[in-house]
Short mmCIF file of C-alpha atoms in Angstrom, two decimals:
data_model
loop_
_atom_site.label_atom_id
_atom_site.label_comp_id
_atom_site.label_asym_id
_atom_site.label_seq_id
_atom_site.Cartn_x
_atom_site.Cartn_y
_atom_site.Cartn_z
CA UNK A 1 -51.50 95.12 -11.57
CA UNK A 2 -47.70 94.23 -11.79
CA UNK A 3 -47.64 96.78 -15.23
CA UNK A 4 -46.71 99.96 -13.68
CA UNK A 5 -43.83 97.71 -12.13
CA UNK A 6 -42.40 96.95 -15.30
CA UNK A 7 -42.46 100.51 -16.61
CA UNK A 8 -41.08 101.90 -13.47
CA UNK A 9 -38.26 99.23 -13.86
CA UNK A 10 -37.55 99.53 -17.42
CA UNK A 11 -37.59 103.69 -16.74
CA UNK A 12 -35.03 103.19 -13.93
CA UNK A 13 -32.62 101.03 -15.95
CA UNK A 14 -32.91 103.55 -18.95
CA UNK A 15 -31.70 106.51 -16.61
CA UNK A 16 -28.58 103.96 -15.65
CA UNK A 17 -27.80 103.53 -19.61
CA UNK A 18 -28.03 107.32 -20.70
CA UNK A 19 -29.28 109.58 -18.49
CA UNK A 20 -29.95 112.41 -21.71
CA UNK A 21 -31.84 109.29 -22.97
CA UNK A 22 -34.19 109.10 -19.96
CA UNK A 23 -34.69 113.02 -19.59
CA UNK A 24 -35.51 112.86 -23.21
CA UNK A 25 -38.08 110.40 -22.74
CA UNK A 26 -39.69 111.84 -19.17
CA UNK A 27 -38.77 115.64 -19.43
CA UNK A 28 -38.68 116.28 -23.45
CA UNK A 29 -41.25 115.91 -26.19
CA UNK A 30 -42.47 113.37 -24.77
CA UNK A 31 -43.10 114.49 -21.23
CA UNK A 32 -47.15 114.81 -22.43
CA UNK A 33 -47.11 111.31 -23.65
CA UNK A 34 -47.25 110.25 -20.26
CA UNK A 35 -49.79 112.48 -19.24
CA UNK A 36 -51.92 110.55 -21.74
CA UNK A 37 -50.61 107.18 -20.76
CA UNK A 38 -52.00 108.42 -17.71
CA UNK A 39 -55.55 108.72 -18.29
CA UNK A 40 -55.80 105.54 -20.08
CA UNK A 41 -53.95 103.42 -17.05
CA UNK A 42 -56.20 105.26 -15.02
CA UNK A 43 -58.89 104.10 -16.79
CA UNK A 44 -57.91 100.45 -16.24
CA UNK A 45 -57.37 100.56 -13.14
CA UNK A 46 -61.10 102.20 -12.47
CA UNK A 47 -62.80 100.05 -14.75
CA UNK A 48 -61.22 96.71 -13.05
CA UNK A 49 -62.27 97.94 -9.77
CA UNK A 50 -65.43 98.59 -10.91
CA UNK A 51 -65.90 95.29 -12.58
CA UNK A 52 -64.77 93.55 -9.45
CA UNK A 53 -67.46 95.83 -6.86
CA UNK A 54 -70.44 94.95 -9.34
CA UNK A 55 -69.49 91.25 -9.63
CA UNK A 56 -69.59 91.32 -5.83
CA UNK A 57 -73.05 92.05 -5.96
CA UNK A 58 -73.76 88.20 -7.19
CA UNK A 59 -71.68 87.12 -4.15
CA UNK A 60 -73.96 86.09 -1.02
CA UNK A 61 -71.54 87.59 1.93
CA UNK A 62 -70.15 90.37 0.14
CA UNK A 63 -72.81 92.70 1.09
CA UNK A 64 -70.14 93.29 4.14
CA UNK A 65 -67.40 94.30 2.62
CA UNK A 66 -69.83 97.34 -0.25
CA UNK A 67 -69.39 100.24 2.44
CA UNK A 68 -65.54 99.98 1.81
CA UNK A 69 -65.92 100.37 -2.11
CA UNK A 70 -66.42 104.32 -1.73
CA UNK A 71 -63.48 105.08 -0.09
CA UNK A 72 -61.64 102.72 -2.08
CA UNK A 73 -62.80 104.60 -5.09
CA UNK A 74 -61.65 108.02 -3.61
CA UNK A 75 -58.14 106.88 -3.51
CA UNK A 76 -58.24 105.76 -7.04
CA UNK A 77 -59.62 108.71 -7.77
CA UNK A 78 -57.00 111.11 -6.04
CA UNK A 79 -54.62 108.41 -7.37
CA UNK A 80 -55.42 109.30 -10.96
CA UNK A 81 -55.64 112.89 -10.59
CA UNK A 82 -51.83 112.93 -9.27
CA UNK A 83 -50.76 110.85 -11.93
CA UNK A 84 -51.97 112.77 -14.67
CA UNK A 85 -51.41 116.18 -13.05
CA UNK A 86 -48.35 117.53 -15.53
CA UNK A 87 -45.59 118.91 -14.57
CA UNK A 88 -45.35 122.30 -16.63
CA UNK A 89 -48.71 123.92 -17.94
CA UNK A 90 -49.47 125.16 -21.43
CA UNK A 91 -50.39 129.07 -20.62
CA UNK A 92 -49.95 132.23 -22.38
CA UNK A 93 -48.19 134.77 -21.61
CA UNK A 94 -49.59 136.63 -19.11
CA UNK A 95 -50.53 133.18 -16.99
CA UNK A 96 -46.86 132.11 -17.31
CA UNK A 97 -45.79 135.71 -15.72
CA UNK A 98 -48.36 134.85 -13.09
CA UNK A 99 -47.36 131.83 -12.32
CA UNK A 100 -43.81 132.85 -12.17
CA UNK A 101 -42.48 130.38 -14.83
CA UNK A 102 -43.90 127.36 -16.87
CA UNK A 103 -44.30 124.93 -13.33
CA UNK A 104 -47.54 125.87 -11.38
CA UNK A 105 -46.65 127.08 -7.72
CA UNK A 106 -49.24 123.66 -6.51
CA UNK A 107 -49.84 121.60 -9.16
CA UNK A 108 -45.86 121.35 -10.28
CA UNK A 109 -45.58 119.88 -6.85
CA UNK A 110 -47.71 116.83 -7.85
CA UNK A 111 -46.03 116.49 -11.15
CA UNK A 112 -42.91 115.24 -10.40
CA UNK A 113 -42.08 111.55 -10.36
CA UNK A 114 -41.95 111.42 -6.31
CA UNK A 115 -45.47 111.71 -6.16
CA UNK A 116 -46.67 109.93 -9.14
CA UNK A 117 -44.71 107.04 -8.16
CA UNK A 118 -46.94 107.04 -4.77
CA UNK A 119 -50.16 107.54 -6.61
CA UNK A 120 -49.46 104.47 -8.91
CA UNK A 121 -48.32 102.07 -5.89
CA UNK A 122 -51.43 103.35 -3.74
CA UNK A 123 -53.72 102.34 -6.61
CA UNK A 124 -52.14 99.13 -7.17
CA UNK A 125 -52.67 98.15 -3.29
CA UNK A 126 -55.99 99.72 -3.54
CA UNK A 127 -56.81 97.12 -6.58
CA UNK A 128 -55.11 94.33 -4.72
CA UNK A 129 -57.51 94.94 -2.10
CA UNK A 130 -60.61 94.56 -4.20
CA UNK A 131 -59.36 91.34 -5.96
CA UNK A 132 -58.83 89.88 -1.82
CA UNK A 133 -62.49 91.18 -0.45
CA UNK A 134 -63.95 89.53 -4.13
CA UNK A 135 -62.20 86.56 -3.57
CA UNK A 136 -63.02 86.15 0.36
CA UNK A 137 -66.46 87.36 -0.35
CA UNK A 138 -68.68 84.56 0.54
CA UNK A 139 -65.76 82.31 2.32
CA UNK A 140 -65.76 81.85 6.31
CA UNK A 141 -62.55 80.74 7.56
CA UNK A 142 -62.39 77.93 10.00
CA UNK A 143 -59.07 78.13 10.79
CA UNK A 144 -58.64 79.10 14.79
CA UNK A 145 -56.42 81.81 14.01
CA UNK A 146 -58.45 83.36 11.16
CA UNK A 147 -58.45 86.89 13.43
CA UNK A 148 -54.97 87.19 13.69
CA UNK A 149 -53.97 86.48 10.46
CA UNK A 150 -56.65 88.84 8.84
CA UNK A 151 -54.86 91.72 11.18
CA UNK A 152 -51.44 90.62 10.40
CA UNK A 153 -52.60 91.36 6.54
CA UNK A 154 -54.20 94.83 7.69
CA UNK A 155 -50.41 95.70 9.63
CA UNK A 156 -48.99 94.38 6.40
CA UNK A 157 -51.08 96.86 4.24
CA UNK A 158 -50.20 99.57 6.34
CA UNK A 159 -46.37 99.15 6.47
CA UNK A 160 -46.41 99.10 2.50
CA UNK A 161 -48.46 102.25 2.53
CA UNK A 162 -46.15 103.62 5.18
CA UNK A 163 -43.21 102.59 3.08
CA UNK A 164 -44.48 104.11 -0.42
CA UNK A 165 -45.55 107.53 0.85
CA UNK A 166 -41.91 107.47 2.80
CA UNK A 167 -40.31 107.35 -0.22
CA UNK A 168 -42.85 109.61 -1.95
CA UNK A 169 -41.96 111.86 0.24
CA UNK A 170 -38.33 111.88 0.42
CA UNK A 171 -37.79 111.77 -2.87
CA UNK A 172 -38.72 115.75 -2.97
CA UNK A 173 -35.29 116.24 -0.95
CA UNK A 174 -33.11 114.39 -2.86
CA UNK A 175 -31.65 114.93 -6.87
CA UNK A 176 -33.21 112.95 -9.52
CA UNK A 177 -30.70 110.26 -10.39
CA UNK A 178 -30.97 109.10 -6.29
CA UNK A 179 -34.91 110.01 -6.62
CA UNK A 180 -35.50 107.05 -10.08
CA UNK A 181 -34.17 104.56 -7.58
CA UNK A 182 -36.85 104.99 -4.84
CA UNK A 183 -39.34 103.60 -7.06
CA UNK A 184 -38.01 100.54 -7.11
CA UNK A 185 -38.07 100.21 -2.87
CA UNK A 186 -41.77 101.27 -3.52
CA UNK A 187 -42.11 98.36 -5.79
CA UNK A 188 -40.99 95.91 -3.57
CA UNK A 189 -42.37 96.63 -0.45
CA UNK A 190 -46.03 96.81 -2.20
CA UNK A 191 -45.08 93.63 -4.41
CA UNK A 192 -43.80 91.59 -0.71
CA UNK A 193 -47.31 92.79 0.89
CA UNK A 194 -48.72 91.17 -2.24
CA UNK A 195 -47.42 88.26 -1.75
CA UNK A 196 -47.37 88.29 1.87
CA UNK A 197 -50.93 88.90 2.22
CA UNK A 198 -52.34 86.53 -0.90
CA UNK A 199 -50.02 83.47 1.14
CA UNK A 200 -51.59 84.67 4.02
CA UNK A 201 -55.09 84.06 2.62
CA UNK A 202 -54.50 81.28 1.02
CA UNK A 203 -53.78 79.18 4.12
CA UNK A 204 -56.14 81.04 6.18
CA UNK A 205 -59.13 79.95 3.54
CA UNK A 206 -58.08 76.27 3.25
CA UNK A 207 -61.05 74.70 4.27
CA UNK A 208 -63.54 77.70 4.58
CA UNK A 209 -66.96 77.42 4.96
CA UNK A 210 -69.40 78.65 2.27
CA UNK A 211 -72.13 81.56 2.67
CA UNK A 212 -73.52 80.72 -0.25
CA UNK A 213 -73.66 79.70 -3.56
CA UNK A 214 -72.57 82.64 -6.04
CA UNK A 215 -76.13 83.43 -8.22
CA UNK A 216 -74.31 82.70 -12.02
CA UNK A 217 -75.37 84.54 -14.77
CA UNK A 218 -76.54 87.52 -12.50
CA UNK A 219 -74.11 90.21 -13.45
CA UNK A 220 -75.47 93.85 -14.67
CA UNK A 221 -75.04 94.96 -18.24
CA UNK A 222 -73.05 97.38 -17.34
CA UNK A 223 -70.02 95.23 -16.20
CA UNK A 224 -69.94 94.08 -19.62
CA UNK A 225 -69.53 97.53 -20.91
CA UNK A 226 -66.58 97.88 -18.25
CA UNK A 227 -64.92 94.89 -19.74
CA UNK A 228 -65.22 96.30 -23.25
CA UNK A 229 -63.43 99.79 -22.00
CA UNK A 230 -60.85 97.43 -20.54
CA UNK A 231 -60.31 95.80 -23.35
CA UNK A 232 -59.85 98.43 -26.00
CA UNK A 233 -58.21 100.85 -22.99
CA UNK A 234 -55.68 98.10 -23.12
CA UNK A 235 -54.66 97.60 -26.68
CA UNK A 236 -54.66 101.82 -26.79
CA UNK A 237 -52.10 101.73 -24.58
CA UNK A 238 -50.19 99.31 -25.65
CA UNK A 239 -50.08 101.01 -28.75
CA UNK A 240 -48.77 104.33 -27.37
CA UNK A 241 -46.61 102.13 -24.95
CA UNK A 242 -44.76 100.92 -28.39
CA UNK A 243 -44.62 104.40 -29.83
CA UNK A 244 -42.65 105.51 -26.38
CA UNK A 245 -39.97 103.08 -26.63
CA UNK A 246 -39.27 103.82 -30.33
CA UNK A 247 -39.50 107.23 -29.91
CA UNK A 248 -37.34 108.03 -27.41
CA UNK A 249 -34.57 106.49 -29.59
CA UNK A 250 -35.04 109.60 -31.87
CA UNK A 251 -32.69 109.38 -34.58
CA UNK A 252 -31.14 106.28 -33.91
CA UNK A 253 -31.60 102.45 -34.60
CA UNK A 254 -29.02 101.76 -31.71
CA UNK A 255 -28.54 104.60 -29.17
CA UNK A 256 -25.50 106.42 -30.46
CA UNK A 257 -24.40 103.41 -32.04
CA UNK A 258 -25.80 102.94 -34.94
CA UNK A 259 -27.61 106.42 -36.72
CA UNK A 260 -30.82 106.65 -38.92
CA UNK A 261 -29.27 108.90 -41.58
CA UNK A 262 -32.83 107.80 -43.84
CA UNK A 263 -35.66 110.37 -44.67
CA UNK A 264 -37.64 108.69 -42.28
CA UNK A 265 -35.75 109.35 -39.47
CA UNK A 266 -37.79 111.99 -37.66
CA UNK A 267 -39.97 111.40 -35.18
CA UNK A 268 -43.56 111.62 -35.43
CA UNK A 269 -45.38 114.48 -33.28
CA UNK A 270 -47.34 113.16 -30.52
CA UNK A 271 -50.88 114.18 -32.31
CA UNK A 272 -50.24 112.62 -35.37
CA UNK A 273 -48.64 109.81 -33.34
CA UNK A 274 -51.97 109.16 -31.51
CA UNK A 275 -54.13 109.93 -34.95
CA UNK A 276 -52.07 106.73 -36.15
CA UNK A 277 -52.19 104.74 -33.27
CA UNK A 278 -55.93 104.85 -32.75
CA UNK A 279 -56.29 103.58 -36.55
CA UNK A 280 -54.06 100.70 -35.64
CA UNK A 281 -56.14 99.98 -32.77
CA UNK A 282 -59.70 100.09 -34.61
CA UNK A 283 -58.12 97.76 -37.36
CA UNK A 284 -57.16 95.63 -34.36
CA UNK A 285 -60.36 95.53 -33.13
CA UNK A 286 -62.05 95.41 -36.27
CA UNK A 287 -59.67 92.00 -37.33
CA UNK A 288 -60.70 90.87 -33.78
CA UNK A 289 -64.39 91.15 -34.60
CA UNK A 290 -64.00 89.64 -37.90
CA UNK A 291 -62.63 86.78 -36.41
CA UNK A 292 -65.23 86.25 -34.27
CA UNK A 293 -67.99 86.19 -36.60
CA UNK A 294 -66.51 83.90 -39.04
CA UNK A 295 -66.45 81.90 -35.62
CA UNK A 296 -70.09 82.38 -35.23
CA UNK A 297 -70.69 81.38 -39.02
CA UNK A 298 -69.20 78.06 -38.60
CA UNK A 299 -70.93 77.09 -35.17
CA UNK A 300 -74.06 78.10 -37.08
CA UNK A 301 -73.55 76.15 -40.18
CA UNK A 302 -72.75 72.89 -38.15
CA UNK A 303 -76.08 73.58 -36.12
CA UNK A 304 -77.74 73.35 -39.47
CA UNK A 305 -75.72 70.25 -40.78
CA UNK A 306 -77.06 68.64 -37.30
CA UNK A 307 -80.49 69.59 -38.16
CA UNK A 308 -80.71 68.31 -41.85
CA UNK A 309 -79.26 65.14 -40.32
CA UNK A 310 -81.88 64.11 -37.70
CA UNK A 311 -85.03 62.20 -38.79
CA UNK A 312 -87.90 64.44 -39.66
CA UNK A 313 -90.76 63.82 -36.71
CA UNK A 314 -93.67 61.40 -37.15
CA UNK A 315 -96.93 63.47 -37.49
CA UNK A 316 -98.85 60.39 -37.66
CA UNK A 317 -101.18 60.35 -34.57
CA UNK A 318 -100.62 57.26 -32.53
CA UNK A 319 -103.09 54.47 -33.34
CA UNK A 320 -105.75 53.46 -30.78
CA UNK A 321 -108.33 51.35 -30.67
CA UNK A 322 -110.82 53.52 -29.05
CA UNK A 323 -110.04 55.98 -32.26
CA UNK A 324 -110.90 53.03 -34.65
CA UNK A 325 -113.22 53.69 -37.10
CA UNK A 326 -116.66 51.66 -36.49
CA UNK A 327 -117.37 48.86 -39.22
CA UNK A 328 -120.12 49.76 -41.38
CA UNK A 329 -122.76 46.81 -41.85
CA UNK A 330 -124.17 45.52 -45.00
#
């Protein structure tokens, strides 16, 4: 959740160093980067929920909160479409002259920072919500002011909503060195109802009453699948994430400091980039797997050592007299 804040801070303090530096990085070659940085977040954040709505299904109680899951996932889904909506459109001729330049007349309007910034912050209070109905899934406060502190937390989700699409808005009206800055007011006012709300919770479920005992070992196989995408989603874009903040230093090992004047100092193209990347990422994973086998070897072999060491079992039938053979006579 508190990712996109750190981007959105690091991108804002880049614009105060150099501002060619940050239109480099957001408006130059590698404007499409984000675009695919995009999908993949976009991916987490879908995945997570998802995880979260099928683990509810184990949850006695939660069956209350399900309904809310669909329109949850509509404005994750809107948020994602925003967010990777680009801001110019690769066309030929003939659509450029139709479009009247290289911005589309609607979808340019969604491509600018203003309204990816509200996208991102809607999905992140969208997520926060499904971590706080999972976690007060099959809890019952007892607490005599449980109703009023479970609107105050509604009014508080609301105000942060108000606050982000306030600034999402405004920020159409105003240039884009004044515009960088809103995102941080967007940050804090979702990060206080955060924190508000969790506090809020916390101290409203001290001593809550159970509606049941979660059913263990229950979940679908298809939440395990969603952890998998979340897992290699991840390390993808952590990969591209690292390629971002090298790149935009082009030609340089210190901005304008210190030059690359080696062979090497060219930067990559964003295909070839990616081609690389996802290499890096299956050896990753493939290191990771390794790992975990040699793992598996060694719990094996010690099941075995245990085995050789315990006492073989006594066949022998147990002796009774009724079993006896009879004495022959002479």
């Amino acid at each position: 959740i508190v990712l996109p804040f750190a981007g959105y801070w690091l991108g804002r303090e880049i614009y105060e160093f150099n501002q060619q530096m940050g239109i480099t990085m957001m408006g130059g070659f590698m404007s499409w980067l984000w675009i695919i940085q995009a999908f993949l977040i976009g991916v987490l954040f879908l995945a997570g929920n998802y995880y979260l709505w099928v683990g509810m299904g184990r949850i006695p109680g939660a069956e209350r909160f399900m309904p809310y899951t669909k329109w949850m996932l509509v404005v994750l889904v809107i948020g994602v479409i925003v967010w990777a909506t680009p801001r110019t459109m690769i066309a030929s001729r003939a659509e450029l002259t139709a479009m009247g330049g290289a911005s589309h007349p609607f979808l340019g309007v969604l491509g600018v920072m203003s309204a990816k910034n509200t996208a991102v912050n809607f999905m992140i209070l969208t997520t926060f919500l499904s971590f706080l109905l999972y976690r007060r899934a099959n809890k019952e406060p007892v607490v005599s002011w449980a109703t009023t502190g479970t609107r105050v937390q509604g009014v508080l989700f609301v105000v942060a909503a108000a606050v982000v699409l306030f600034y999402g808005i405004y920020g159409y009206f105003v240039p884009s060195i004044v515009r960088i800055g809103f995102s941080v007011y967007q940050v804090l006012a979702v990060l206080f109802a955060i924190f508000a709300v969790l506090g809020l919770d916390m101290a409203m479920m001290r001593g809550a009453k159970s509606r049941g005992a979660i059913r263990w070992g229950q979940m679908p196989e298809r939440s395990q699948y969603a952890l998998f995408i979340l897992a290699v989603t991840f390390t993808w874009l952590m990969g591209l994430m690292g390629f971002a903040r090298s790149g935009i230093r082009q030609h340089w090992h210190v901005w304008e400091v210190v030059r690359d004047t080696s062979e090497w100092a060219a930067t990559p193209a964003l295909g070839y980039a990616s081609v690389v990347i996802s290499a890096c990422v299956l050896i990753f994973l493939s290191l990771v797997a390794f790992i975990f086998w040699v793992g598996g070897l060694a719990e094996k072999s010690v099941f075995a050592e245990g085995r050789k060491l315990q006492p073989p079992p006594d066949l022998t039938p147990p002796h009774s007299p009724d079993l006896a053979p009879a004495p022959t006579g002479d």
